[in-house]
CSV table of C-alpha atoms in Angstrom, one decimal:
chain,number,residue,atom,x,y,z
C,1,MET,CA,0.0,0.0,0.0
C,2,LYS,CA,1.2,3.5,-0.8
C,3,ILE,CA,0.7,5.8,2.2
C,4,ALA,CA,1.0,9.6,1.8
C,5,LEU,CA,1.8,12.0,4.6
C,6,ILE,CA,0.5,15.6,4.3
C,7,ASN,CA,1.2,18.3,7.0
C,8,GLU,CA,-0.3,21.8,7.0
C,9,ASN,CA,1.4,25.0,8.0
C,10,SER,CA,0.5,25.2,11.7
C,11,GLN,CA,2.0,21.9,12.5
C,12,CYS,CA,4.7,21.5,9.8
C,13,ALA,CA,7.6,21.7,12.3
C,14,LYS,CA,6.5,18.2,13.5
C,15,ASN,CA,6.7,16.6,10.1
C,16,GLU,CA,10.0,14.8,10.8
C,17,ILE,CA,8.8,13.1,13.9
C,18,ILE,CA,5.4,12.2,12.3
C,19,PHE,CA,7.2,10.9,9.1
C,20,ASN,CA,9.7,8.8,11.1
C,21,SER,CA,7.0,7.3,13.3
C,22,LEU,CA,4.9,6.4,10.3
C,23,LYS,CA,7.9,4.8,8.5
C,24,THR,CA,8.9,2.9,11.6
C,25,VAL,CA,5.6,1.1,11.6
C,26,ALA,CA,4.5,1.0,8.0
C,27,GLU,CA,7.6,0.0,6.1
C,28,PRO,CA,8.2,-3.3,8.1
C,29,LEU,CA,4.6,-4.2,7.2
C,30,GLY,CA,5.4,-3.9,3.5
C,31,HIS,CA,4.0,-0.4,2.8
C,32,GLN,CA,5.6,2.5,1.1
C,33,VAL,CA,5.5,6.0,2.7
C,34,PHE,CA,5.6,9.2,0.7
C,35,ASN,CA,6.2,12.5,2.5
C,36,TYR,CA,4.4,15.3,0.6
C,37,GLY,CA,5.3,17.9,3.2
C,38,MET,CA,5.2,20.5,4.5
C,39,TYR,CA,8.6,19.6,5.8
C,40,SER,CA,9.4,22.5,8.1
C,41,ALA,CA,8.3,26.0,9.1
C,42,ASP,CA,10.7,27.4,6.5
C,43,ASP,CA,9.1,25.7,3.5
C,44,ALA,CA,8.5,28.1,0.7
C,45,ASN,CA,5.3,26.3,-0.2
C,46,SER,CA,2.8,26.7,2.6
C,47,LEU,CA,-0.2,24.3,2.8
C,48,THR,CA,-3.4,25.2,4.6
C,49,TYR,CA,-5.7,22.5,6.0
C,50,VAL,CA,-8.0,23.1,3.0
C,51,GLN,CA,-5.2,22.3,0.7
C,52,ASN,CA,-4.5,19.2,2.7
C,53,GLY,CA,-8.0,18.1,1.6
C,54,ILE,CA,-7.4,19.0,-2.0
C,55,LEU,CA,-4.1,17.2,-2.1
C,56,ALA,CA,-5.6,14.1,-0.4
C,57,GLY,CA,-8.4,14.1,-3.0
C,58,ILE,CA,-5.8,14.3,-5.8
C,59,LEU,CA,-3.7,11.5,-4.4
C,60,LEU,CA,-6.5,9.1,-3.6
C,61,ASN,CA,-8.6,9.7,-6.7
C,62,SER,CA,-5.6,9.4,-9.0
C,63,GLY,CA,-4.3,6.2,-7.4
C,64,ALA,CA,-1.0,7.9,-6.5
C,65,ALA,CA,-1.8,6.9,-2.9
C,66,ASP,CA,-3.9,4.3,-1.3
C,67,PHE,CA,-4.1,5.9,2.1
C,68,VAL,CA,-3.5,9.5,3.4
C,69,VAL,CA,-2.2,10.5,6.9
C,70,THR,CA,-2.9,14.1,7.5
C,71,GLY,CA,-3.9,16.5,10.3
C,72,CYS,CA,-3.8,20.0,11.8
C,73,GLY,CA,-3.9,21.5,15.2
C,74,THR,CA,-7.2,19.8,16.3
C,75,GLY,CA,-7.4,17.4,13.4
C,76,MET,CA,-10.9,18.6,12.7
C,77,GLY,CA,-10.3,21.1,9.9
C,78,ALA,CA,-8.2,18.7,7.8
C,79,MET,CA,-10.8,16.0,8.4
C,80,LEU,CA,-13.6,18.2,7.1
C,81,ALA,CA,-11.5,19.3,4.1
C,82,CYS,CA,-10.7,15.7,3.2
C,83,ASN,CA,-14.3,14.6,3.5
C,84,SER,CA,-15.4,17.4,1.2
C,85,MET,CA,-13.5,15.6,-1.6
C,86,PRO,CA,-15.0,12.8,-3.7
C,87,GLY,CA,-13.9,9.3,-2.8
C,88,VAL,CA,-12.2,10.4,0.4
C,89,PHE,CA,-13.3,8.8,3.7
C,90,CYS,CA,-11.4,10.5,6.5
C,91,GLY,CA,-11.6,9.7,10.2
C,92,LEU,CA,-10.5,11.9,13.2
C,93,VAL,CA,-8.0,9.8,15.0
C,94,ALA,CA,-6.3,10.8,18.3
C,95,ASP,CA,-5.3,7.5,19.9
C,96,PRO,CA,-4.8,3.8,19.1
C,97,THR,CA,-8.4,2.9,20.0
C,98,ASP,CA,-9.7,5.5,17.5
C,99,ALA,CA,-7.3,4.0,14.9
C,100,PHE,CA,-8.4,0.4,15.5
C,101,LEU,CA,-12.1,1.2,15.4
C,102,PHE,CA,-11.8,3.4,12.3
C,103,SER,CA,-9.8,0.7,10.5
C,104,GLN,CA,-12.0,-2.2,11.4
C,105,ILE,CA,-15.5,-0.5,11.3
C,106,ASN,CA,-15.2,2.3,8.8
C,107,ALA,CA,-12.2,1.1,6.7
C,108,GLY,CA,-11.7,4.6,5.3
C,109,ASN,CA,-8.7,5.7,3.2
C,110,ALA,CA,-7.5,8.7,5.3
C,111,ILE,CA,-7.0,9.9,8.8
C,112,SER,CA,-6.6,13.3,10.4
C,113,MET,CA,-4.8,13.7,13.6
C,114,PRO,CA,-4.7,16.5,16.2
C,115,TYR,CA,-1.0,17.4,16.2
C,116,ALA,CA,-1.4,20.4,18.6
C,117,LYS,CA,-3.7,18.7,21.1
C,118,GLY,CA,-2.1,16.3,23.6
C,119,PHE,CA,1.1,16.2,21.6
C,120,GLY,CA,3.7,16.2,24.3
C,121,TRP,CA,6.3,14.0,25.9
C,122,ALA,CA,6.6,10.6,24.1
C,123,ALA,CA,4.2,11.8,21.4
C,124,GLU,CA,6.1,9.6,18.9
C,125,LEU,CA,5.1,6.5,20.9
C,126,ASN,CA,1.4,7.4,20.6
C,127,LEU,CA,1.9,8.0,16.8
C,128,GLN,CA,3.6,4.6,16.4
C,129,ASP,CA,0.8,2.9,18.3
C,130,VAL,CA,-1.8,4.7,16.2
C,131,TYR,CA,-0.2,3.6,12.9
C,132,ARG,CA,0.2,0.1,14.2
C,133,LYS,CA,-3.5,-0.2,14.9
C,134,LEU,CA,-4.2,1.3,11.5
C,135,PHE,CA,-2.0,-0.9,9.4
C,136,GLU,CA,-1.2,-4.2,11.1
C,137,LEU,CA,-4.6,-5.8,10.3
C,138,GLU,CA,-6.6,-6.0,7.2
C,139,ALA,CA,-9.1,-3.1,7.2
C,140,GLY,CA,-12.9,-3.7,7.5
C,141,LEU,CA,-12.8,-7.0,9.4
C,142,GLY,CA,-15.4,-5.6,11.8
C,143,TYR,CA,-15.7,-4.9,15.5
C,144,PRO,CA,-17.3,-6.7,17.0
C,145,LYS,CA,-16.7,-9.3,14.3
C,146,GLU,CA,-20.2,-10.6,14.3
C,147,ARG,CA,-21.3,-7.2,12.9
C,148,ALA,CA,-18.8,-7.2,10.1
C,149,ALA,CA,-21.3,-7.9,7.3
C,150,ILE,CA,-23.7,-5.0,8.3
C,151,MET,CA,-20.7,-2.7,8.7
C,152,ALA,CA,-19.5,-3.6,5.2
C,153,LYS,CA,-23.0,-3.0,3.8
C,154,ASN,CA,-23.2,0.4,5.5
C,155,ARG,CA,-19.8,1.4,4.0
C,156,GLY,CA,-21.1,0.5,0.6
C,157,ILE,CA,-24.2,2.6,1.1
C,158,LEU,CA,-22.1,5.6,2.3
C,159,LYS,CA,-19.8,5.2,-0.7
C,160,ASP,CA,-22.8,5.3,-3.1
C,161,VAL,CA,-24.3,8.3,-1.3
C,162,LYS,CA,-21.0,10.2,-1.5
C,163,ALA,CA,-20.6,9.4,-5.2
C,164,ALA,CA,-24.1,10.8,-5.8
C,165,SER,CA,-23.5,13.9,-3.7
C,166,THR,CA,-20.1,14.9,-5.0
C,167,LYS,CA,-18.6,15.7,-8.4
C,168,ASP,CA,-15.7,13.7,-9.8
C,169,MET,CA,-12.2,14.8,-8.8
C,170,LEU,CA,-11.3,16.2,-12.2
C,171,THR,CA,-14.4,18.4,-12.2
C,172,VAL,CA,-13.5,19.5,-8.7
C,173,LEU,CA,-10.0,20.4,-9.7
C,174,LYS,CA,-11.2,22.5,-12.6
C,175,SER,CA,-14.0,24.2,-10.6
C,176,VAL,CA,-12.2,25.3,-7.4
C,177,ASP,CA,-9.9,28.3,-7.0
C,178,GLN,CA,-6.9,27.4,-9.2
C,179,ASP,CA,-4.5,29.1,-6.9
C,180,LEU,CA,-5.6,26.7,-4.2
C,181,VAL,CA,-4.9,23.7,-6.5
C,182,LYS,CA,-1.6,25.1,-7.6
C,183,GLY,CA,-0.5,25.7,-4.1
C,184,ALA,CA,-1.5,22.2,-3.1
C,185,ILE,CA,0.7,20.6,-5.7
C,186,ALA,CA,3.6,23.1,-5.4
C,187,GLY,CA,5.6,21.0,-2.9
C,188,PRO,CA,9.2,20.1,-3.9
C,189,LYS,CA,8.5,16.4,-4.0
C,190,PHE,CA,5.0,16.4,-5.6
C,191,GLN,CA,6.0,15.9,-9.2
C,192,GLU,CA,8.6,13.2,-8.3
C,193,TYR,CA,6.1,11.2,-6.2
C,194,PHE,CA,2.8,11.9,-7.9
C,195,PHE,CA,3.6,11.4,-11.6
C,196,ALA,CA,5.5,8.2,-10.9
C,197,ASN,CA,2.5,6.7,-9.1
C,198,ALA,CA,-0.7,8.3,-10.5
C,199,LYS,CA,-3.0,5.9,-12.4
C,200,ASP,CA,-5.6,8.4,-13.6
C,201,ASP,CA,-4.4,10.0,-16.9
C,202,GLY,CA,-7.1,12.7,-16.8
C,203,ILE,CA,-6.1,14.0,-13.4
C,204,ALA,CA,-2.3,13.7,-14.2
C,205,THR,CA,-2.7,15.5,-17.5
C,206,TYR,CA,-4.6,18.4,-16.0
C,207,LEU,CA,-2.2,18.8,-13.2
C,208,LYS,CA,0.7,18.9,-15.6
C,209,SER,CA,-1.1,21.6,-17.6
C,210,ILE,CA,-1.3,23.9,-14.5
C,211,SER,CA,2.0,23.1,-12.8
């Protein structure tokens, strides 16, 4: 699985600790981790939590990533921005129990974390425990397991409802403020990571045309 990390401007100074914690857990499980930044408070390209959502939508809808790890100060803004995108199902995750339940019940494709709330001593241990609960088991097995079938049915219904209530990602990219989109894809590693992994030619071609 390809996992993308996205940090916005208020919490970008924590990118290194978040990235290292994610790699420590995910790579031994056979996953690839791609750090889309922001990488530090000095980054020339600044991402807002709204742009986190746009970038998450680009990565997931194009197939460049299978899962997105993002967040902001409270985690709520980035979660809302992600869930405004077609095909993105993002949960607010603060601790390992949240991570386990989101993975097993909701089986979404993105999480948003509160990197300013409760992020203190040994924060990297909580991050690693969160990522372990997210990725060590197959998603969607259900909890409690006897309700797995009804949970899977409800996920399918939600997916259909979201598809009916949102536009496709290419239409979204062409419709929203183009400066927002350009800023979301202006990171120094975006072109290297995205175009090597994207599977949707329409999205890739459009982003090439504006970048």
